[in-house]
Amino acid sequence: MDKLGTMHFCALVLIGSWSVMGVAQESAADFSEGRALFESYQCWQCHGYQGQGGSAGVRIAPTIYPFEAFLQLVRHTNLMPAYSPNVLSDENLRRIYEYVRSIPEPPALEDIQKLSLY
Amino acid sequence: MKSDDKSQPDTIQKEDSENTNVNRREFLSSATAAGLAAASLGASKQALTQEAGQPLVAAIAPPSAAQEVMESDVPPGYDAKEAQEYFVKNPGSDFMVDVIKSLDFDYITTNPGSSFRGIHESLVNYGGNRAPELLTSPHEEQAIAIAHGYFKVTGRPLAMLAHGTVGLQHAAMAVYNAWCDRSPMVLLAGNHMDITSRRPGVEWSHSAQDCVRVIRDYIKWDDSPVSLQHFAESMVRAYKIAMTPPMGPVAVVLEGHLQEDEVGDQQLQIPAMTPTQPPSGDAGAVEEAALWLAEAENPVIVADLMAHDQEGVERLVALAEALQAPVVNQFGRMNFPNTHYLSQGANVVAQADVILGLELYDTWGTINTMRDRVHRDTQRKARPDARVISIGVNDLFMKSNYQSFQRYYSSDLSIAGDAQTTLPSLTEAVQSVMSGSRRMSNGEREERWRAAHTRAREQARDAARYAWNASPVSTARLYAELWNLVKDRDWALVSDDGMQSRWARRLWPIEKHYQFLGRSGGAGLGYGAPAAVGGALAHRSEGRLALNVQRDGDMMYVPGSFWTAAHHGIPMLTVTHNNQGYHQEFMHLQKMSARRQRGIDGSSWVGNELRNPDINLAKIVEGMGVWAEGPITDPSEVGPAMARALSVVDAGEPAFVDVRCQPR
């Protein structure tokens, strides 16, 4: 397994500990700071303003990753520019992560009539 | 000025043009063998034409009434000698128009210029501005891209008139796109070689020893004729070369004095244009390819610049079904219906043991990847033991400066030939060499691919719901809204969806060749808007609804394209993918910054944004006579705005809705 594979493997192990991390979020929390960082650090460029993904970057919201996995993926990447701690601190990345986690599920397919026609 | 009847060109009726036109038409219909445009006449009484296999046929068109007057009557105030020096009875450019008409161009795109004023006048007053009709473009880059888009819908090349100097310089990038995208067109470049008759000043600045030089690296052929007969032969040759695969642009220089001077008593003839049959792959090699494919466990077909028309699509369906092999459409052209269960994603290449590449722009990049990292490492995507068969005309290109030919790939079997032309013999060979047991496995294969196809379509629909209610509007929603509006119509997309996460390909059922036009070719911006206008022009006569998803960055190069659409009454529904910047470059700058650990928090706006001030795209096109709305930021308003625009398009006009969108 190359270095990259190892990284993804770690991430998967961390996903396994999802329940340990806990999913509960204070729903009334203010994610505006995280959102501002998501925008100023240009995550939107490739992932979209709602993390929806597209041809330039995968979908990252709503995220299934615990923070540690998220951090690993942002620090050590394959196709994405790796963000080092020198330019994006763990603290700011956590804020970004919390914003990403706060992005709600979109409407269900059945509820979007314009998509159900295809 | 717009003509009232949108389907009619701005025709100039000359008092005697009817007779002349009738003669030409009759001549064209009778003189051409096997439906080939052979020749037409009218300008020069001396003009002779040559039918295929025949020597010379005498001209039949009588001199026009105006010519008669000039011949017999000396206008008041002039003696015979003076009249001869003041008036031209039979200008060379009239003959040039005959040659051009013999080749049956529908339109000539142009931005006017003095170096071709002679032929400009002939096209209008002698040719009646019909077949070809002049199409005015406020920029030569636009004029070329219109021809580019038009060709991809119709399979018919247009001619383009430009100054040999400043005009070709303006045109150059668009010619490069056409070259990379294998799209033929005939450039006609005005020039004045003889220094003793050049008017001082601009005529010197607008002359060159070798004006085609600026584009010669990316055209197939050019010539600078020094006589009218030379022009006739070179023009027909140019057309023929442009249209023979690998197709591409060609150029013919229009010498100023040849256009403007009297024909005199020259005996002129127009050679017949006999189209060259496209090259087909070597029969033995095709049989070998068939054997590999029929014996493969997992054959995969990848097609890019392949289908010239619907026939090409159907031929590929036949091959794919014979093999029950998945087809990866790289969408350089609409090669394969995306609703067909054998239409599959690029990931299937990794499973293949035999890969058949049809007119691939980039074979190496189909088989391998290179990561865009500090160390640009490469990896093979295909299995190490996968064998690759290439069929295409790539190896028949003979230019080296521009590197559009991509990295060298050692295909295991490489067949030079037009893939569409070669397909029937390949399919036949596959059918005949396929073993009974292999044939028996087709049912199981079909089932497998049907399931995978259904899964992929569902995944695409599911992905489209993310950011459904976002503002800026998601590109998936943009396409979904548009589709809902046009799904029961005979629609055709005249833009590429590559920069909108490929939502048209992923969501819309694309089944007809004309419904999708592929890419720009050389990825030079300034292609999108004018190519869309060219495509829409081609669809107009077929009554199809042309849809253009317009990028803001591209539009800012050649906004005048929308004026051309308004001026010539070309209906087209444009909605913008307006992300207020050169988004691809945003990402590049961000990559560089991240690599260098600096400036990742916003420096990528610099040099890339199209904000501050925000550009009001709707106002721009409104100022050119196009109905427009926007900018729209609320996703729920997109559909209704599009519907209003559609009613304008249905009345035969272009319409434009500016939507502020997500980056991709």
Coordinates of C-alpha atoms in Angstrom, one line a residue, chain B residues 106-585:
Chain B
D106 CA -24.5 28.0 -47.2
Y107 CA -22.9 31.0 -45.5
I108 CA -19.7 33.0 -45.5
T109 CA -18.9 34.5 -42.1
T110 CA -17.0 37.7 -42.1
N111 CA -15.9 40.9 -40.4
P112 CA -15.6 43.3 -43.4
G113 CA -12.3 44.5 -44.6
S114 CA -10.9 46.5 -47.5
S115 CA -8.5 43.8 -48.7
F116 CA -11.5 41.8 -49.9
R117 CA -13.8 44.7 -50.9
G118 CA -13.9 43.3 -54.4
I119 CA -15.3 40.0 -53.5
H120 CA -17.5 41.5 -50.8
E121 CA -19.2 43.6 -53.4
S122 CA -19.4 40.6 -55.8
L123 CA -21.0 38.4 -53.2
V124 CA -23.7 41.0 -52.5
N125 CA -24.4 42.5 -55.9
Y126 CA -23.5 39.7 -58.2
G127 CA -24.1 36.7 -56.0
G128 CA -27.3 38.3 -54.6
N129 CA -26.1 37.5 -51.0
R130 CA -27.6 34.0 -51.3
A131 CA -25.9 30.6 -51.1
P132 CA -23.6 31.8 -49.7
E133 CA -25.2 34.5 -47.6
L134 CA -22.8 36.8 -45.7
L135 CA -23.0 36.5 -41.9
T136 CA -21.7 39.5 -40.1
S137 CA -19.4 39.0 -37.1
P138 CA -18.0 41.8 -35.0
H139 CA -14.8 39.8 -34.5
E140 CA -12.9 37.3 -36.7
E141 CA -12.5 34.9 -33.8
Q142 CA -16.3 34.8 -33.7
A143 CA -16.6 34.3 -37.4
I144 CA -14.4 31.2 -37.3
A145 CA -16.2 29.7 -34.3
I146 CA -19.6 30.2 -36.0
A147 CA -18.3 28.1 -38.9
H148 CA -16.9 25.6 -36.4
G149 CA -20.3 25.1 -34.6
Y150 CA -22.2 25.1 -37.9
F151 CA -20.1 22.3 -39.3
K152 CA -20.6 20.1 -36.3
V153 CA -24.3 20.2 -36.7
T154 CA -24.5 19.9 -40.5
G155 CA -21.3 18.3 -41.6
R156 CA -21.1 21.2 -44.1
P157 CA -18.2 23.6 -44.0
L158 CA -18.6 27.3 -44.2
A159 CA -16.2 29.8 -45.7
M160 CA -14.9 32.8 -43.8
L161 CA -13.6 36.1 -45.2
A162 CA -10.9 38.0 -43.5
H163 CA -8.1 40.4 -43.9
G164 CA -5.0 38.3 -44.6
T165 CA -3.2 40.3 -41.9
V166 CA -5.2 41.7 -39.0
G167 CA -8.2 39.5 -39.8
L168 CA -6.2 36.2 -39.6
Q169 CA -4.4 37.5 -36.5
H170 CA -7.8 38.0 -34.9
A171 CA -9.0 34.6 -36.2
A172 CA -6.0 32.6 -35.2
M173 CA -7.0 31.1 -31.8
A174 CA -10.4 30.1 -33.2
V175 CA -8.7 28.4 -36.1
Y176 CA -6.6 26.5 -33.7
N177 CA -9.7 25.2 -31.9
A178 CA -11.1 24.1 -35.2
W179 CA -7.9 22.3 -36.0
C180 CA -7.8 20.5 -32.7
D181 CA -11.4 19.6 -33.1
R182 CA -11.0 18.4 -36.7
S183 CA -13.6 20.9 -38.1
P184 CA -13.1 21.9 -41.7
M185 CA -13.7 25.4 -43.0
V186 CA -12.3 27.5 -45.9
L187 CA -10.6 30.7 -44.9
L188 CA -10.5 33.4 -47.6
A189 CA -7.8 36.0 -46.8
G190 CA -7.6 39.3 -48.6
N191 CA -4.1 40.5 -49.5
H192 CA -2.2 42.8 -51.9
M193 CA 1.1 41.5 -53.1
D194 CA 2.1 44.0 -55.8
I195 CA 3.7 46.9 -54.1
T196 CA 3.5 49.1 -57.1
S197 CA -0.3 49.2 -56.8
R198 CA -0.7 49.3 -53.1
R199 CA -2.4 52.4 -51.8
P200 CA -0.2 54.1 -49.3
G201 CA -0.9 53.7 -45.6
V202 CA -3.3 51.0 -44.5
E203 CA -3.1 48.9 -47.6
W204 CA 0.6 48.4 -46.7
S205 CA -0.2 47.6 -43.1
H206 CA -2.8 45.2 -44.3
S207 CA -0.5 43.3 -46.7
A208 CA 2.0 40.5 -46.1
Q209 CA 4.5 38.5 -48.1
D210 CA 3.0 35.3 -46.6
C211 CA -0.2 36.2 -44.7
V212 CA -1.3 32.6 -43.9
R213 CA 1.9 32.1 -42.0
V214 CA 0.3 33.1 -38.7
I215 CA -2.0 30.1 -38.9
R216 CA -0.1 27.6 -41.0
D217 CA 0.9 25.5 -38.1
Y218 CA -2.7 24.5 -37.5
I219 CA -4.4 24.4 -40.9
K220 CA -4.2 21.5 -43.3
W221 CA -3.3 23.4 -46.5
D222 CA -3.2 26.8 -48.1
D223 CA -2.4 28.6 -51.3
S224 CA -1.9 32.1 -52.6
P225 CA -3.2 32.1 -56.2
V226 CA -1.7 34.5 -58.7
S227 CA -4.3 34.1 -61.4
L228 CA -8.1 33.5 -61.5
Q229 CA -7.6 30.0 -62.9
H230 CA -5.2 29.3 -60.2
F231 CA -7.8 30.5 -57.7
A232 CA -10.4 28.2 -59.1
E233 CA -8.2 25.2 -58.9
S234 CA -6.9 26.0 -55.4
M235 CA -10.3 26.7 -54.1
V236 CA -11.7 23.4 -55.2
R237 CA -8.6 21.6 -54.0
A238 CA -8.8 23.4 -50.6
Y239 CA -12.4 22.4 -50.1
K240 CA -11.6 18.8 -51.0
I241 CA -8.6 18.7 -48.6
A242 CA -10.5 20.3 -45.8
M243 CA -13.3 17.7 -46.1
T244 CA -11.1 14.6 -46.3
P245 CA -10.5 13.0 -42.9
P246 CA -8.7 14.1 -40.8
M247 CA -10.7 17.2 -41.6
G248 CA -9.5 20.6 -40.8
P249 CA -9.3 24.3 -41.8
V250 CA -7.7 25.4 -45.0
A251 CA -6.9 28.9 -46.4
V252 CA -6.9 30.5 -49.8
V253 CA -5.5 34.0 -50.3
L254 CA -7.6 36.4 -52.4
E255 CA -5.1 38.6 -54.2
G256 CA -6.4 42.2 -54.4
H257 CA -5.9 42.9 -58.0
L258 CA -7.4 39.5 -59.0
Q259 CA -10.6 40.5 -57.2
E260 CA -10.7 44.0 -58.6
D261 CA -9.4 43.8 -62.1
E262 CA -11.2 42.9 -65.3
V263 CA -11.2 39.3 -66.2
G264 CA -10.5 40.4 -69.8
D265 CA -10.4 37.6 -72.4
Q266 CA -9.2 34.9 -70.1
Q267 CA -10.6 31.4 -70.7
L268 CA -11.6 30.3 -67.2
Q269 CA -13.0 27.1 -66.0
I270 CA -14.2 25.7 -62.7
P271 CA -13.0 22.3 -61.9
A272 CA -15.4 19.7 -60.6
M273 CA -15.3 19.0 -56.9
T274 CA -15.2 15.2 -56.5
P275 CA -15.3 14.4 -52.8
T276 CA -12.5 12.1 -51.6
Q277 CA -13.9 8.9 -50.0
P278 CA -12.6 8.8 -46.4
P279 CA -9.8 6.3 -45.7
S280 CA -11.0 3.0 -44.3
G281 CA -8.8 0.7 -42.1
D282 CA -6.8 -2.0 -43.8
A283 CA -8.9 -5.1 -44.2
G284 CA -6.4 -7.5 -42.7
A285 CA -5.8 -5.3 -39.7
V286 CA -9.5 -4.9 -39.2
E287 CA -9.9 -8.7 -39.1
E288 CA -7.2 -9.0 -36.6
A289 CA -8.9 -6.4 -34.4
A290 CA -12.2 -8.2 -34.7
L291 CA -10.5 -11.4 -33.5
W292 CA -9.0 -9.7 -30.5
L293 CA -12.4 -8.1 -29.6
A294 CA -14.4 -11.3 -30.1
E295 CA -12.0 -13.3 -28.0
A296 CA -11.7 -10.8 -25.2
E297 CA -13.3 -11.5 -21.9
N298 CA -14.0 -7.8 -21.2
P299 CA -13.8 -5.7 -24.4
V300 CA -14.3 -2.0 -23.9
I301 CA -14.9 0.6 -26.6
V302 CA -13.9 4.2 -26.1
A303 CA -15.0 6.8 -28.6
D304 CA -14.1 10.5 -28.9
L305 CA -14.0 12.5 -32.2
M306 CA -15.7 9.6 -33.9
A307 CA -19.3 10.1 -35.2
H308 CA -19.7 12.5 -38.1
D309 CA -23.4 12.1 -38.1
Q310 CA -26.3 9.8 -36.9
E311 CA -25.0 7.1 -39.1
G312 CA -21.8 7.0 -37.1
V313 CA -23.8 6.6 -33.9
E314 CA -25.8 3.8 -35.3
R315 CA -22.7 2.0 -36.6
L316 CA -21.2 2.2 -33.1
V317 CA -24.4 0.8 -31.5
A318 CA -24.2 -2.1 -33.9
L319 CA -20.6 -2.9 -33.0
A320 CA -21.3 -2.5 -29.2
E321 CA -24.3 -4.7 -29.4
A322 CA -22.6 -7.4 -31.4
L323 CA -19.9 -7.6 -28.7
Q324 CA -22.2 -6.6 -25.8
A325 CA -19.2 -4.4 -24.9
P326 CA -19.6 -1.2 -22.9
V327 CA -18.9 2.1 -24.7
V328 CA -17.2 5.0 -23.0
N329 CA -18.2 8.1 -24.8
Q330 CA -15.6 10.8 -24.3
F331 CA -18.1 13.2 -26.1
G332 CA -15.7 14.9 -28.5
R333 CA -18.8 14.1 -30.6
M334 CA -22.1 12.6 -29.8
N335 CA -21.0 9.0 -30.5
F336 CA -23.4 6.9 -28.6
P337 CA -26.8 7.3 -27.0
N338 CA -26.4 7.8 -23.3
T339 CA -29.7 6.1 -22.8
H340 CA -28.4 2.9 -24.2
Y341 CA -27.5 0.3 -21.6
L342 CA -24.0 -0.1 -23.0
S343 CA -23.2 3.5 -22.4
Q344 CA -20.9 3.3 -19.3
G345 CA -18.6 5.4 -17.3
A346 CA -14.8 5.7 -17.8
N347 CA -14.2 3.4 -14.9
V348 CA -14.9 0.4 -17.1
V349 CA -11.6 0.9 -18.8
A350 CA -9.8 -0.5 -15.7
Q351 CA -11.5 -3.9 -16.2
A352 CA -10.8 -4.3 -19.9
D353 CA -8.6 -6.8 -21.4
V354 CA -9.0 -5.3 -24.9
I355 CA -9.6 -1.7 -25.4
L356 CA -10.8 -0.3 -28.7
G357 CA -10.1 3.4 -29.1
L358 CA -12.1 5.1 -31.8
E359 CA -10.7 8.5 -32.9
L360 CA -9.3 9.2 -29.5
Y361 CA -7.9 12.7 -29.0
D362 CA -5.7 11.3 -26.2
T363 CA -5.0 7.6 -26.2
W364 CA -2.3 7.9 -23.6
G365 CA -4.6 9.8 -21.3
T366 CA -7.3 7.2 -21.7
I367 CA -5.0 4.4 -20.6
N368 CA -3.0 6.4 -18.0
T369 CA -3.2 9.2 -15.5
M370 CA -0.8 11.8 -14.4
R371 CA -1.4 13.4 -11.1
D372 CA -1.1 17.1 -10.9
R373 CA 1.2 17.2 -8.0
V374 CA 4.7 18.6 -7.3
H375 CA 5.9 15.3 -8.6
R376 CA 3.8 14.5 -11.6
D377 CA 3.7 10.8 -11.2
T378 CA 1.9 8.6 -13.8
Q379 CA -0.1 5.5 -13.3
R380 CA -1.7 3.1 -15.7
K381 CA -5.4 3.0 -15.3
A382 CA -5.8 0.0 -17.6
R383 CA -4.8 -3.5 -16.6
P384 CA -1.2 -4.2 -17.3
D385 CA -2.1 -6.9 -19.8
A386 CA -4.8 -5.0 -21.6
R387 CA -4.3 -4.7 -25.3
V388 CA -5.1 -1.5 -27.1
I389 CA -6.5 -1.2 -30.6
S390 CA -6.6 2.3 -32.1
I391 CA -8.6 3.2 -35.1
G392 CA -8.5 6.7 -36.3
V393 CA -6.9 9.4 -38.5
N394 CA -4.5 10.8 -35.9
D395 CA -1.4 9.4 -37.6
L396 CA -2.5 11.1 -40.8
F397 CA -1.9 14.5 -39.3
M398 CA 1.4 16.1 -40.3
K399 CA 2.0 19.1 -38.2
S400 CA 4.4 19.3 -35.3
N401 CA 4.7 22.7 -33.7
Y402 CA 1.6 22.8 -31.7
Q403 CA 1.4 19.8 -29.4
S404 CA -2.2 19.0 -29.6
F405 CA -1.3 15.4 -30.7
Q406 CA -0.8 14.4 -27.0
R407 CA 1.6 12.0 -25.5
Y408 CA 2.8 9.0 -27.6
Y409 CA 1.1 5.8 -26.8
S410 CA 2.2 2.4 -28.2
S411 CA -1.1 0.8 -29.2
D412 CA -0.9 -2.9 -29.7
L413 CA -2.7 -2.6 -33.0
S414 CA -2.9 0.8 -34.7
I415 CA -5.1 1.2 -37.7
A416 CA -5.1 4.4 -39.9
G417 CA -8.5 5.1 -41.2
D418 CA -11.7 7.0 -40.5
A419 CA -13.3 5.1 -37.6
Q420 CA -16.9 5.7 -38.7
T421 CA -16.0 4.5 -42.2
T422 CA -14.2 1.4 -40.8
L423 CA -16.9 0.4 -38.3
P424 CA -19.2 -1.6 -40.7
S425 CA -16.4 -3.9 -41.8
L426 CA -15.2 -4.3 -38.2
T427 CA -18.7 -5.2 -37.0
E428 CA -19.1 -7.7 -39.8
A429 CA -15.8 -9.3 -39.0
V430 CA -16.6 -9.5 -35.3
Q431 CA -19.9 -11.3 -36.2
S432 CA -18.1 -13.7 -38.4
V433 CA -15.3 -14.7 -36.0
M434 CA -17.3 -14.8 -32.8
S435 CA -17.5 -18.3 -31.4
G436 CA -20.8 -19.8 -30.5
S437 CA -20.0 -19.9 -26.8
R438 CA -19.0 -16.3 -26.8
R439 CA -22.2 -15.4 -28.5
M440 CA -24.1 -17.4 -25.8
S441 CA -22.6 -15.1 -23.1
N442 CA -24.1 -12.0 -24.7
G443 CA -27.4 -12.4 -22.7
E444 CA -25.6 -12.4 -19.4
R445 CA -23.4 -9.5 -20.5
E446 CA -26.4 -7.5 -21.5
E447 CA -28.0 -8.1 -18.1
R448 CA -24.9 -7.0 -16.3
W449 CA -24.6 -3.8 -18.3
R450 CA -28.2 -2.9 -18.0
A451 CA -27.9 -3.1 -14.2
A452 CA -24.8 -1.0 -14.2
H453 CA -26.3 1.6 -16.5
T454 CA -29.4 1.9 -14.4
R455 CA -27.3 2.3 -11.3
A456 CA -25.2 5.1 -12.9
R457 CA -28.3 7.0 -14.0
E458 CA -29.8 6.7 -10.5
Q459 CA -26.5 7.9 -8.9
A460 CA -26.5 10.9 -11.2
R461 CA -30.1 11.8 -10.3
D462 CA -29.2 11.4 -6.6
A463 CA -26.1 13.6 -6.9
A464 CA -28.3 16.3 -8.6
R465 CA -30.3 16.9 -5.5
Y466 CA -27.4 18.1 -3.5
A467 CA -27.5 21.9 -3.2
W468 CA -30.8 21.8 -5.0
N469 CA -32.0 24.9 -3.2
A470 CA -28.6 26.7 -3.1
S471 CA -27.9 30.2 -4.1
P472 CA -25.8 30.7 -6.3
V473 CA -27.8 28.1 -8.2
S474 CA -26.4 24.7 -8.6
T475 CA -25.4 23.6 -12.1
A476 CA -27.4 20.4 -11.7
R477 CA -30.5 22.5 -11.0
L478 CA -29.7 24.7 -14.0
Y479 CA -29.8 21.7 -16.3
A480 CA -32.8 20.1 -14.6
E481 CA -34.8 23.3 -14.9
L482 CA -33.8 23.6 -18.6
W483 CA -34.7 20.0 -19.3
N484 CA -38.1 20.3 -17.8
L485 CA -38.8 23.1 -20.1
V486 CA -37.7 21.5 -23.4
K487 CA -38.1 17.8 -22.9
D488 CA -41.0 17.5 -25.3
R489 CA -39.4 19.6 -28.0
D490 CA -36.9 18.8 -30.7
W491 CA -34.0 20.3 -28.8
A492 CA -30.3 20.5 -29.4
L493 CA -27.6 21.6 -27.0
V494 CA -25.2 23.8 -28.8
S495 CA -22.7 24.2 -25.9
D496 CA -20.5 21.8 -24.0
D497 CA -21.4 20.8 -20.4
G498 CA -17.8 19.9 -19.4
M499 CA -17.5 22.9 -17.1
Q500 CA -20.9 22.2 -15.5
S501 CA -20.0 18.8 -14.0
R502 CA -21.3 17.2 -17.2
W503 CA -24.9 17.5 -16.1
A504 CA -26.4 17.3 -19.6
R505 CA -24.6 14.0 -20.3
R506 CA -25.5 12.7 -16.8
L507 CA -29.2 13.7 -16.7
W508 CA -30.5 14.4 -20.1
P509 CA -31.3 11.6 -22.6
I510 CA -29.0 12.4 -25.5
E511 CA -29.8 10.1 -28.4
K512 CA -29.3 12.1 -31.6
H513 CA -26.0 13.1 -33.0
Y514 CA -27.0 16.7 -33.4
Q515 CA -28.1 17.1 -29.8
F516 CA -24.5 17.4 -28.5
L517 CA -21.6 19.1 -30.3
G518 CA -18.6 18.2 -28.2
R519 CA -15.8 20.5 -27.1
S520 CA -13.9 23.5 -28.4
G521 CA -10.9 21.4 -29.5
G522 CA -8.0 23.5 -28.2
A523 CA -9.7 24.7 -25.1
G524 CA -9.3 28.3 -26.2
L525 CA -11.9 30.5 -24.6
G526 CA -14.1 32.5 -27.0
Y527 CA -15.4 29.4 -28.6
G528 CA -18.6 28.8 -26.7
A529 CA -20.8 31.8 -27.6
P530 CA -20.0 31.9 -31.3
A531 CA -20.0 28.1 -31.8
A532 CA -23.4 28.1 -30.2
V533 CA -24.6 30.7 -32.7
G534 CA -23.2 28.6 -35.5
G535 CA -25.0 25.6 -34.2
A536 CA -28.2 27.5 -33.6
L537 CA -28.0 28.8 -37.2
A538 CA -27.7 25.2 -38.5
H539 CA -30.7 24.1 -36.3
R540 CA -32.8 27.0 -37.5
S541 CA -33.6 25.6 -40.9
E542 CA -34.5 22.3 -39.2
G543 CA -36.8 24.0 -36.8
R544 CA -34.9 22.6 -33.8
L545 CA -34.7 24.4 -30.5
A546 CA -31.1 25.4 -29.8
L547 CA -30.0 25.6 -26.2
N548 CA -26.8 27.3 -25.1
V549 CA -25.5 27.1 -21.6
Q550 CA -23.1 30.0 -21.6
R551 CA -20.1 30.5 -19.4
D552 CA -19.4 34.1 -18.3
G553 CA -15.7 33.9 -18.9
D554 CA -16.1 32.7 -22.4
M555 CA -18.8 35.2 -23.2
M556 CA -16.6 38.1 -22.3
Y557 CA -14.3 37.3 -25.2
V558 CA -16.8 37.5 -28.0
P559 CA -20.1 39.0 -26.6
G560 CA -20.7 40.3 -30.2
S561 CA -21.8 36.7 -31.0
F562 CA -25.2 37.6 -29.5
W563 CA -25.5 40.6 -31.8
T564 CA -24.9 38.4 -34.8
A565 CA -27.7 36.1 -33.5
A566 CA -30.0 39.1 -33.1
H567 CA -29.0 40.7 -36.5
H568 CA -29.5 37.5 -38.4
G569 CA -32.6 36.4 -36.5
I570 CA -31.1 33.2 -35.1
P571 CA -33.3 31.8 -32.4
M572 CA -31.4 30.4 -29.4
L573 CA -32.2 30.0 -25.8
T574 CA -29.1 31.0 -23.7
V575 CA -28.9 30.5 -19.9
T576 CA -25.7 31.4 -18.3
H577 CA -23.5 29.4 -16.0
N578 CA -22.2 32.6 -14.5
N579 CA -19.7 31.9 -11.7
Q580 CA -18.2 35.3 -11.9
G581 CA -14.7 34.3 -12.7
Y582 CA -12.3 32.1 -14.6
H583 CA -13.0 29.2 -12.3
Q584 CA -10.6 26.7 -13.7
E585 CA -7.8 29.2 -13.0

